[in-house]
Coordinates of C-alpha atoms and ligand atoms in Angstrom, one line a residue:
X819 CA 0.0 0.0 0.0
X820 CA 1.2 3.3 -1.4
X821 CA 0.8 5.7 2.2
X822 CA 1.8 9.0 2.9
X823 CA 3.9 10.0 6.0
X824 CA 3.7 13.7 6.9
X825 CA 5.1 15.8 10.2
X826 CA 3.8 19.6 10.4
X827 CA 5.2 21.3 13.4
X828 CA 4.7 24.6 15.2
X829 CA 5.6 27.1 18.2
X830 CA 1.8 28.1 19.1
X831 CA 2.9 29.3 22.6
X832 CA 5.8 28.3 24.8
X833 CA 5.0 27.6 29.4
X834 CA 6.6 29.0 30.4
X835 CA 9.0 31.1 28.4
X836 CA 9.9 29.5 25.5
X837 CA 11.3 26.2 27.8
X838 CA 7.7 23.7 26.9
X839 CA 4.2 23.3 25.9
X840 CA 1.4 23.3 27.6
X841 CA -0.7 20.4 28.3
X842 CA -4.1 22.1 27.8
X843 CA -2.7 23.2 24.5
X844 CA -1.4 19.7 23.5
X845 CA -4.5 18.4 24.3
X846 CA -6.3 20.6 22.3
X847 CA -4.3 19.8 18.8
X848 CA -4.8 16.2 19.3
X849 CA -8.5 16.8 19.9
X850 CA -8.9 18.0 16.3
X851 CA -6.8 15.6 14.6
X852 CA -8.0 12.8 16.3
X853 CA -11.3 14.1 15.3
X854 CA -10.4 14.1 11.2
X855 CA -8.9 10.8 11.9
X856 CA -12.2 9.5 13.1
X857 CA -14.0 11.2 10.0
X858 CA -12.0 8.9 8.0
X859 CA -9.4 11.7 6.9
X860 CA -6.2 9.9 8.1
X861 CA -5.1 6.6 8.7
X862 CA -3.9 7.8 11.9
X863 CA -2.2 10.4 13.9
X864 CA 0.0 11.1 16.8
X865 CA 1.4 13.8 18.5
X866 CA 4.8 14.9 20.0
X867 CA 6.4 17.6 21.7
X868 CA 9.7 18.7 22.0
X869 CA 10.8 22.0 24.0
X870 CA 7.8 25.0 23.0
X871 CA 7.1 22.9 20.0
X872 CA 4.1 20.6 18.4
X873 CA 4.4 18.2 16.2
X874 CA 1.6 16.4 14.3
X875 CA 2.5 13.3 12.8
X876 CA 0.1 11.5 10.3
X877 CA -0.5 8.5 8.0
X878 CA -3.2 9.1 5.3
X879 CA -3.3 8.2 1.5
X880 CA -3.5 11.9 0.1
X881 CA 0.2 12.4 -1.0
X882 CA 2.6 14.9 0.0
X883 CA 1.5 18.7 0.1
X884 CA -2.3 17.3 0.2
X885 CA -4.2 20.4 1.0
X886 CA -6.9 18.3 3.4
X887 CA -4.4 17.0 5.4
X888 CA -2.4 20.6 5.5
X889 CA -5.5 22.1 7.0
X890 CA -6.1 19.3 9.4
X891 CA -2.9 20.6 10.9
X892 CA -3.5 24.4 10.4
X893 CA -6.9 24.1 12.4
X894 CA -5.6 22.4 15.1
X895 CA -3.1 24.7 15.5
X896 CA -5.6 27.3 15.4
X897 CA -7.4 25.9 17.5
X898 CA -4.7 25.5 20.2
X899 CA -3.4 29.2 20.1
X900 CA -7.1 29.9 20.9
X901 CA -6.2 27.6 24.3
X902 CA -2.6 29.1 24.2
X903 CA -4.0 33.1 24.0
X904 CA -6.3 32.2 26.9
X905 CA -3.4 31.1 29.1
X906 CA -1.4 33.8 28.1
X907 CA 1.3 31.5 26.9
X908 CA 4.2 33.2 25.8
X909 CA 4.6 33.8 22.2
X910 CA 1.0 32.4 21.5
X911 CA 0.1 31.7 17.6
X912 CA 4.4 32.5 17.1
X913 CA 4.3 30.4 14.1
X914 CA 1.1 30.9 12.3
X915 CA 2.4 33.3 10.6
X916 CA -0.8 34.5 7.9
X917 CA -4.3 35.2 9.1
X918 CA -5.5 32.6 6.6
X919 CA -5.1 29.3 5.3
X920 CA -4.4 28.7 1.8
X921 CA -4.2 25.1 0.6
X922 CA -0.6 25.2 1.9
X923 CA 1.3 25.2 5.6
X924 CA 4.3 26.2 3.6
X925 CA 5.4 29.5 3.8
X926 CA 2.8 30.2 6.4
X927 CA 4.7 29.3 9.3
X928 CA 5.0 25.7 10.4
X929 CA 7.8 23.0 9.5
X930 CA 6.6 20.0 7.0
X931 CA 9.0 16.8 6.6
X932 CA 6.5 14.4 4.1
X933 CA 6.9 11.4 2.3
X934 CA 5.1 9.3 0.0
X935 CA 6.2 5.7 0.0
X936 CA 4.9 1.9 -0.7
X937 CA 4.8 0.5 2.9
X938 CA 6.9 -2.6 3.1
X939 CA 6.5 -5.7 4.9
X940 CA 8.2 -4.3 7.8
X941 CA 8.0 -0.1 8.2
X942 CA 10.1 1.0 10.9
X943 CA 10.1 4.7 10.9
X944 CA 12.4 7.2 13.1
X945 CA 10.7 11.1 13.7
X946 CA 13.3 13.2 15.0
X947 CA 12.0 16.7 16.4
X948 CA 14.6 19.0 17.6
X949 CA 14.1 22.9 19.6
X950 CA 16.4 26.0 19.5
X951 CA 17.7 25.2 16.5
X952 CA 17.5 24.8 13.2
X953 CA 17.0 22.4 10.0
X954 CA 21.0 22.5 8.8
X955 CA 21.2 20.9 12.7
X956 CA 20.6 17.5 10.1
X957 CA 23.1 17.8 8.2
X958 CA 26.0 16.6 10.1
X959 CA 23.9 13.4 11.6
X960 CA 22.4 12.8 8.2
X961 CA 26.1 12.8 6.4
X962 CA 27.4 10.2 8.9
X963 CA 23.5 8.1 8.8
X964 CA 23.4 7.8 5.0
X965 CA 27.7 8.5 3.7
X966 CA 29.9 7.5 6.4
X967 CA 30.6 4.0 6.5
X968 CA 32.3 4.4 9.9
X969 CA 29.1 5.2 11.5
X970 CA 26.5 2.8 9.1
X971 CA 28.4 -0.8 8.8
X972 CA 25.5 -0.9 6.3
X973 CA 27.2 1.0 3.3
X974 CA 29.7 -1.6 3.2
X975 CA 27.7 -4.5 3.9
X976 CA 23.9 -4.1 2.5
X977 CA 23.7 -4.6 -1.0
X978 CA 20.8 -2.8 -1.2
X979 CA 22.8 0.5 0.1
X980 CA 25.9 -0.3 -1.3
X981 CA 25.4 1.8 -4.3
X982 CA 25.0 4.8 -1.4
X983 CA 22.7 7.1 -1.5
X984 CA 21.7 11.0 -3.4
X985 CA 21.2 13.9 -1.0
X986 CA 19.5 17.1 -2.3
X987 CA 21.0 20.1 -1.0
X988 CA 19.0 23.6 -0.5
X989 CA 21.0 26.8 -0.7
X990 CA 18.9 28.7 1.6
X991 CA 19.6 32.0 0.2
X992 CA 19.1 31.6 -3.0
X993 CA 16.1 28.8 -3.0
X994 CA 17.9 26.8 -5.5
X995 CA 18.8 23.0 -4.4
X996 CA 21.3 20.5 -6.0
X997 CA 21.3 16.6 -6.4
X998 CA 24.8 14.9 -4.9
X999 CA 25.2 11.3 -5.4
X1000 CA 27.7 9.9 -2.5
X1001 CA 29.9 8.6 -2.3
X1002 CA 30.8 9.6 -5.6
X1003 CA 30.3 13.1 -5.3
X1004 CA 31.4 12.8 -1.3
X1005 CA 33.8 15.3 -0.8
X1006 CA 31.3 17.9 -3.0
X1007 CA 28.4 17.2 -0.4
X1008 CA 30.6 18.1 2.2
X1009 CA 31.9 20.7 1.1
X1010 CA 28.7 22.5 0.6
X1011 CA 26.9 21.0 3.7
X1012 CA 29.7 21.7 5.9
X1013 CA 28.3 25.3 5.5
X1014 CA 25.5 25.1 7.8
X1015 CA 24.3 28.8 7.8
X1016 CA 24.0 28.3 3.9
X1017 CA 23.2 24.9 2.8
X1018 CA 20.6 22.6 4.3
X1019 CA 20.1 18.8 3.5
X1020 CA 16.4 18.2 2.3
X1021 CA 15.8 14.7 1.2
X1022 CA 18.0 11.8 0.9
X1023 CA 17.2 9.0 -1.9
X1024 CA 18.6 5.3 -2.1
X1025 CA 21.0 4.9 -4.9
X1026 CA 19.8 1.3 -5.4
X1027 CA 15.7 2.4 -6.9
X1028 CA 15.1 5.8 -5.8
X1029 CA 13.8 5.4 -2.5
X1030 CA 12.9 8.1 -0.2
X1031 CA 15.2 7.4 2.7
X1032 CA 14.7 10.6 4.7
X1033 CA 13.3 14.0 4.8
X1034 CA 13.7 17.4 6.8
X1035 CA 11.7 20.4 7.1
X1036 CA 13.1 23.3 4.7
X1037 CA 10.2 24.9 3.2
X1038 CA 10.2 27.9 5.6
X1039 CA 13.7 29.0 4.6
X1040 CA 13.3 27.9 0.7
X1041 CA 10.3 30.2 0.5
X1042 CA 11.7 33.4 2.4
X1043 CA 14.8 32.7 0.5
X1044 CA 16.7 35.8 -0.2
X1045 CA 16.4 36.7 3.5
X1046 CA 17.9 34.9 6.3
X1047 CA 15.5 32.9 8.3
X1048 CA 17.7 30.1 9.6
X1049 CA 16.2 29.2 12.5
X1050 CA 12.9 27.0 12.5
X1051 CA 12.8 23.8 15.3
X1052 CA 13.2 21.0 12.5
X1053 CA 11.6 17.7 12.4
X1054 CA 13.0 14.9 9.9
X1055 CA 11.7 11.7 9.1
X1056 CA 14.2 8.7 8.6
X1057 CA 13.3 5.1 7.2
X1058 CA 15.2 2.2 8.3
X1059 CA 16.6 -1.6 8.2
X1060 CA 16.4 -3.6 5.3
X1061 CA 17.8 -1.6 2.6
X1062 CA 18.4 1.8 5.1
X1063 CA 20.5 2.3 7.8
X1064 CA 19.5 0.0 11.0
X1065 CA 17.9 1.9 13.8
X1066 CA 21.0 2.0 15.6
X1067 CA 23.3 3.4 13.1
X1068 CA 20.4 6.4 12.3
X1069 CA 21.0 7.1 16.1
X1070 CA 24.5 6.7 16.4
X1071 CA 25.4 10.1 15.2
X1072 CA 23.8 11.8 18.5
X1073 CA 25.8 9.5 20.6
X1074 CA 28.7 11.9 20.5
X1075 CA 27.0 15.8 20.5
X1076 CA 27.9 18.7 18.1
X1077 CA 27.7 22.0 18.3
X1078 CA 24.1 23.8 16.6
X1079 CA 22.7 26.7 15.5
X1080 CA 20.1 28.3 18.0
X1081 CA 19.8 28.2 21.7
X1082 CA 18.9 31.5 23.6
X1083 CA 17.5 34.2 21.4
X1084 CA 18.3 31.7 18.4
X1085 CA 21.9 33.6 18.5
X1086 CA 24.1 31.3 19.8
X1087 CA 25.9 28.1 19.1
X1088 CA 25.6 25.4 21.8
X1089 CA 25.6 21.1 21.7
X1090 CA 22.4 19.2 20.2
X1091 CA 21.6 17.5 23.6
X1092 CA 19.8 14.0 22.9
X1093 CA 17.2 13.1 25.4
X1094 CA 14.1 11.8 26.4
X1095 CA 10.6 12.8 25.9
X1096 CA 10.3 13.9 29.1
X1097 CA 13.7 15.5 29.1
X1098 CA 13.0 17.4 26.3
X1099 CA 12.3 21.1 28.0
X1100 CA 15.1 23.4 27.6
X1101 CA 15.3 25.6 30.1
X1102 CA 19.4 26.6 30.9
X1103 CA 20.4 29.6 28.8
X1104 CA 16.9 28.4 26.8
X1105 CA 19.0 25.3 25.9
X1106 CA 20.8 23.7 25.4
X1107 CA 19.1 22.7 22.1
X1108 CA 17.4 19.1 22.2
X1109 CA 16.6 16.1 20.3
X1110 CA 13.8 13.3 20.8
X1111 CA 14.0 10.1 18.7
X1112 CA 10.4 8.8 18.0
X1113 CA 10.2 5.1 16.6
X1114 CA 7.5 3.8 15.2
X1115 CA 6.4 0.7 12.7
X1116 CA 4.2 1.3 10.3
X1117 CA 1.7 -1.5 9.8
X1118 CA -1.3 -0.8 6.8
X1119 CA -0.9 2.5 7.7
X1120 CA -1.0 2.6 11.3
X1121 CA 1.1 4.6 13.7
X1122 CA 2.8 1.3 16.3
X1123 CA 4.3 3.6 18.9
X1124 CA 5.9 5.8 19.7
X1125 CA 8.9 4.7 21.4
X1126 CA 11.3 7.0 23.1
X1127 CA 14.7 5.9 21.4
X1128 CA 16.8 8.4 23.0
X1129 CA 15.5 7.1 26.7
X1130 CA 18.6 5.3 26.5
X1131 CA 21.3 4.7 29.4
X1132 CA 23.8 4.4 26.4
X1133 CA 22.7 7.6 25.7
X1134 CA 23.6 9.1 29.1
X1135 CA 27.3 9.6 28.2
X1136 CA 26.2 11.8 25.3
X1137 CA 24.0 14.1 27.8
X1138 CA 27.3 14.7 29.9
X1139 CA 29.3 15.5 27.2
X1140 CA 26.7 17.8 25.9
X1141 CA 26.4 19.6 29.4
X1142 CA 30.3 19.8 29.7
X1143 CA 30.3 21.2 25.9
X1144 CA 28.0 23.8 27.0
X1145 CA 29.9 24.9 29.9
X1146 CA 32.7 25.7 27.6
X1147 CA 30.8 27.6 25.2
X1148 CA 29.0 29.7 28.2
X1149 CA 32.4 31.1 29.3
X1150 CA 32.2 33.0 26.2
X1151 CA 29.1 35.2 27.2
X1152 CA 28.2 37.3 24.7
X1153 CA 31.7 36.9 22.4
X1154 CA 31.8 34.7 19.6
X1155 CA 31.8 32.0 18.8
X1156 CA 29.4 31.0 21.4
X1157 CA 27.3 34.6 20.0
X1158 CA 26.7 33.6 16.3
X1159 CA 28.3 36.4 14.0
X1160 CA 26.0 39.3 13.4
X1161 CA 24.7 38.6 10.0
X1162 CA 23.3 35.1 11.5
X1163 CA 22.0 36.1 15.0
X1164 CA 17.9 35.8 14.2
X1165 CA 17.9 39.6 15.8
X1166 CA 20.5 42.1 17.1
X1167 CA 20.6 45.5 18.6
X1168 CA 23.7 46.0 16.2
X1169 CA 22.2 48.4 13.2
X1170 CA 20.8 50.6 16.3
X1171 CA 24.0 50.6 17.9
X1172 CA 25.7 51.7 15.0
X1173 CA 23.3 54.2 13.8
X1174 CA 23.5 56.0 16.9
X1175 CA 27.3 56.0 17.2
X1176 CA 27.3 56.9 13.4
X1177 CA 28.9 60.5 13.0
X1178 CA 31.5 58.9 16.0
X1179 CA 33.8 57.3 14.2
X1180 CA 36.9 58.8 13.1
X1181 CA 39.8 57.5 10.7
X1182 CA 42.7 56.3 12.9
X1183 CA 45.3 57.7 10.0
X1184 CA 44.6 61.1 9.9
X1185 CA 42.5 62.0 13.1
X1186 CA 43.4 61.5 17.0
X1187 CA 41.2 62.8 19.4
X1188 CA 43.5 62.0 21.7
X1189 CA 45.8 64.4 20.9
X1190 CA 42.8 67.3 20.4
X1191 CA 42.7 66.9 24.2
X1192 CA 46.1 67.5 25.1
X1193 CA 46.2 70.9 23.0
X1194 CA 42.7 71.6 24.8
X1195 CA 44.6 71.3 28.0
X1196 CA 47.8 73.6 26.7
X1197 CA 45.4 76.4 25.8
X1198 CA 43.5 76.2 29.4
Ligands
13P1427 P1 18.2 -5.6 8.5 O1 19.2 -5.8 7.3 O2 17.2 -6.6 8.7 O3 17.7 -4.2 8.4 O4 19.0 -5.6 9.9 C1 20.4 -5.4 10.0 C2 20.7 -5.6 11.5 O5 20.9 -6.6 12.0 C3 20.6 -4.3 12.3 O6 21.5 -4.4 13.4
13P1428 P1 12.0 29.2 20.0 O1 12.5 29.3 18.6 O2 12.0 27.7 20.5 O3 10.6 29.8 20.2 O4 13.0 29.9 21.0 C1 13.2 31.3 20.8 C2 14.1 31.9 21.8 O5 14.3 33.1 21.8 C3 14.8 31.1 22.8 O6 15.6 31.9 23.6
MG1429 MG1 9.0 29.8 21.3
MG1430 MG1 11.0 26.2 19.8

């Protein structure tokens, strides 16, 4: 059976600060979409949480971009900022960005990772959902998954991913993407997706047919290309086994944390901290940024979990490291590189700051102010 796997996400209102959801407002989006589910619209749904953000995930046999199964997710988001606004939640409706729906989440506001596929006779499925950061967060994790065969024993040992696999790079400036087959064209991939302000990894197909192997939530930057909007808590969807990477080499990337995009004020590098479901409410400096792993097996259709891969022991090491990484990178305070560079901070005083000392700044070669106040002093 040809199905259709989509995650829409969104920031309707962060409790408190922007550190988790609410449950009143959790409830309230699975309300409506177990609703549609019910009136036959989906195969099923779920829904997850990580930090201040939502995440609707659903099975249905509309295809990606369907516009029935985009609205099911706009009104429940609606519906929940209604719940959010009442609560006062801070940054209530933050995401949905237009007064209206149009056929289309895209553009509007949330983050959509989709994809169509024919279900096989074992679906095993991993969600990832990550907070203060953004979708470029994939690209290391999804390099090492999918082209490293020091991390996936599969490469060199599946046939079916021996032939390794395409990755389709978005240049989020420009809106343009690029097709990369590794590992032929290995050292190009990196080379672009080493750039993480820049490029962004947006699907990932199997050499072998043309699979879909995984997906990540672009469309907000891709759309507002030409202006930097980097930041947007990313969700990815990853198949695995049998022809893609066993579920323990699609998590083996976040055993040993790197340093993101995001964190407080969406300004600041800082570790991706793996954790559980429960763990995943950022609250130290807003951070540090966090992951959740959500497995489930597809079967006809139907959603057969969650389960909270990252509520791990074996992951524990990975959490220390991350809180010893972000120790480091606090001692910085505001100085970079712990402070992202100016042009990629999502807001900064700086223009004001200049415009006001504008008029103050004198050329060093031919002007010394210095000296202006020692003749001031010989005249007195
Ligand atoms: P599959 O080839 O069945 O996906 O499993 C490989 C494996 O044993 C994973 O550890
Ligand atoms: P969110 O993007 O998760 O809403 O966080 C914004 C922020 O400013 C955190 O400090
Ligand atoms: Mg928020
Ligand atoms: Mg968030």
């Amino acid at each position: 059976m040809k199905i259709t796997f989509s995650v829409i996400k969104a920031d309707i209102g962060g409790y408190v600060g922007h550190s988790a959801t609410h449950p009143e407002v959790v409830e309230k989006v699975k309300e409506v979409v177990k609703g549609e589910k019910e009136k036959g619209n989906l195969i099923d749904c779920g829904i997850l949480t990580c930090g201040d953000d939502i995440a609707i995930v659903m099975t249905h046999t509309h295809g990606v971009d369907s516009e029935l199964v985009h609205g099911i997710a706009w009104k429940a988001f609606e519906e929940g900022t209604k719940v959010a606004k009442k609560l006062k939640l801070y940054g209530a409706g933050q995401d949905l960005l237009s007064e209206a729906f149009s056929g289309n989440v895209k553009g509007l506001g949330p983050g959509v990772a989709e994809m169509e596929f024919e279900e096989r006779p074992s679906e095993p499925v991993i969600v990832f959902f990550a907070d203060k950061t953004s979708p470029s967060a994939w690209n290391l994790p999804l390099y090492e998954m999918f082209a490293d065969p020091m991390n996936t024993a599969g490469l060199v040992i599946d046939p079916k991913m021996h032939d390794g696999f395409t990755f389709e790079v978005l240049d989020v400036y420009t809106g343009k993407a690029v097709k990369l087959s590794t590992p032929a064209e290995l050292y190009d991939l990196l080379a672009l997706i080493g750039s993480v302000s820049k490029y962004v990894v947006k699907n990932v197909y199997r050499n072998f047919d043309g699979e879909i192997a995984a997906t990540a939530s672009t469309q907000r930057l891709s759309l507002i290309a030409g202006q930097y909007v980097g930041k947007d808590d990313p969700v990815m969807i990853v198949r695995s086994q049998s022809g893609f990477p066993a579920v323990g080499e699609i998590l083996e990337p976040f055993a040993r944390p790197w340093i993101v995009e995001g964190w407080m004020r969406g300004s600041h590098n800082g570790p991706l901290m793996p954790t559980s479901f429960k763990d995943a409410r950022p609250s130290r400096f807003d951070g540090p940024p966090r992951v959740i792993a959500a497995g489930y097996q597809v079967a006809e259709g139907k959603l057969i979990g969650p389960t909270d891969l990252f509520d791990d022991p074996a992951f524990d090491r990975a959490r220390q490291k991350a809180s010893e990484m972000a120790n480091i990178l606090r001692r910085q305070g505001i100085f970079e590189p712990h402070r992202l560079p100016a042009e990629e901070m999502e807001y900064t005083s700086l223009p004001k700051v200049l415009q006001k000392l504008e008029g103050r700044f004198y050329d060093t070669e031919t002007h010394s102010p210095g000296k202006e106040l020692i003749e001031k002093e010989d005249m007195d």
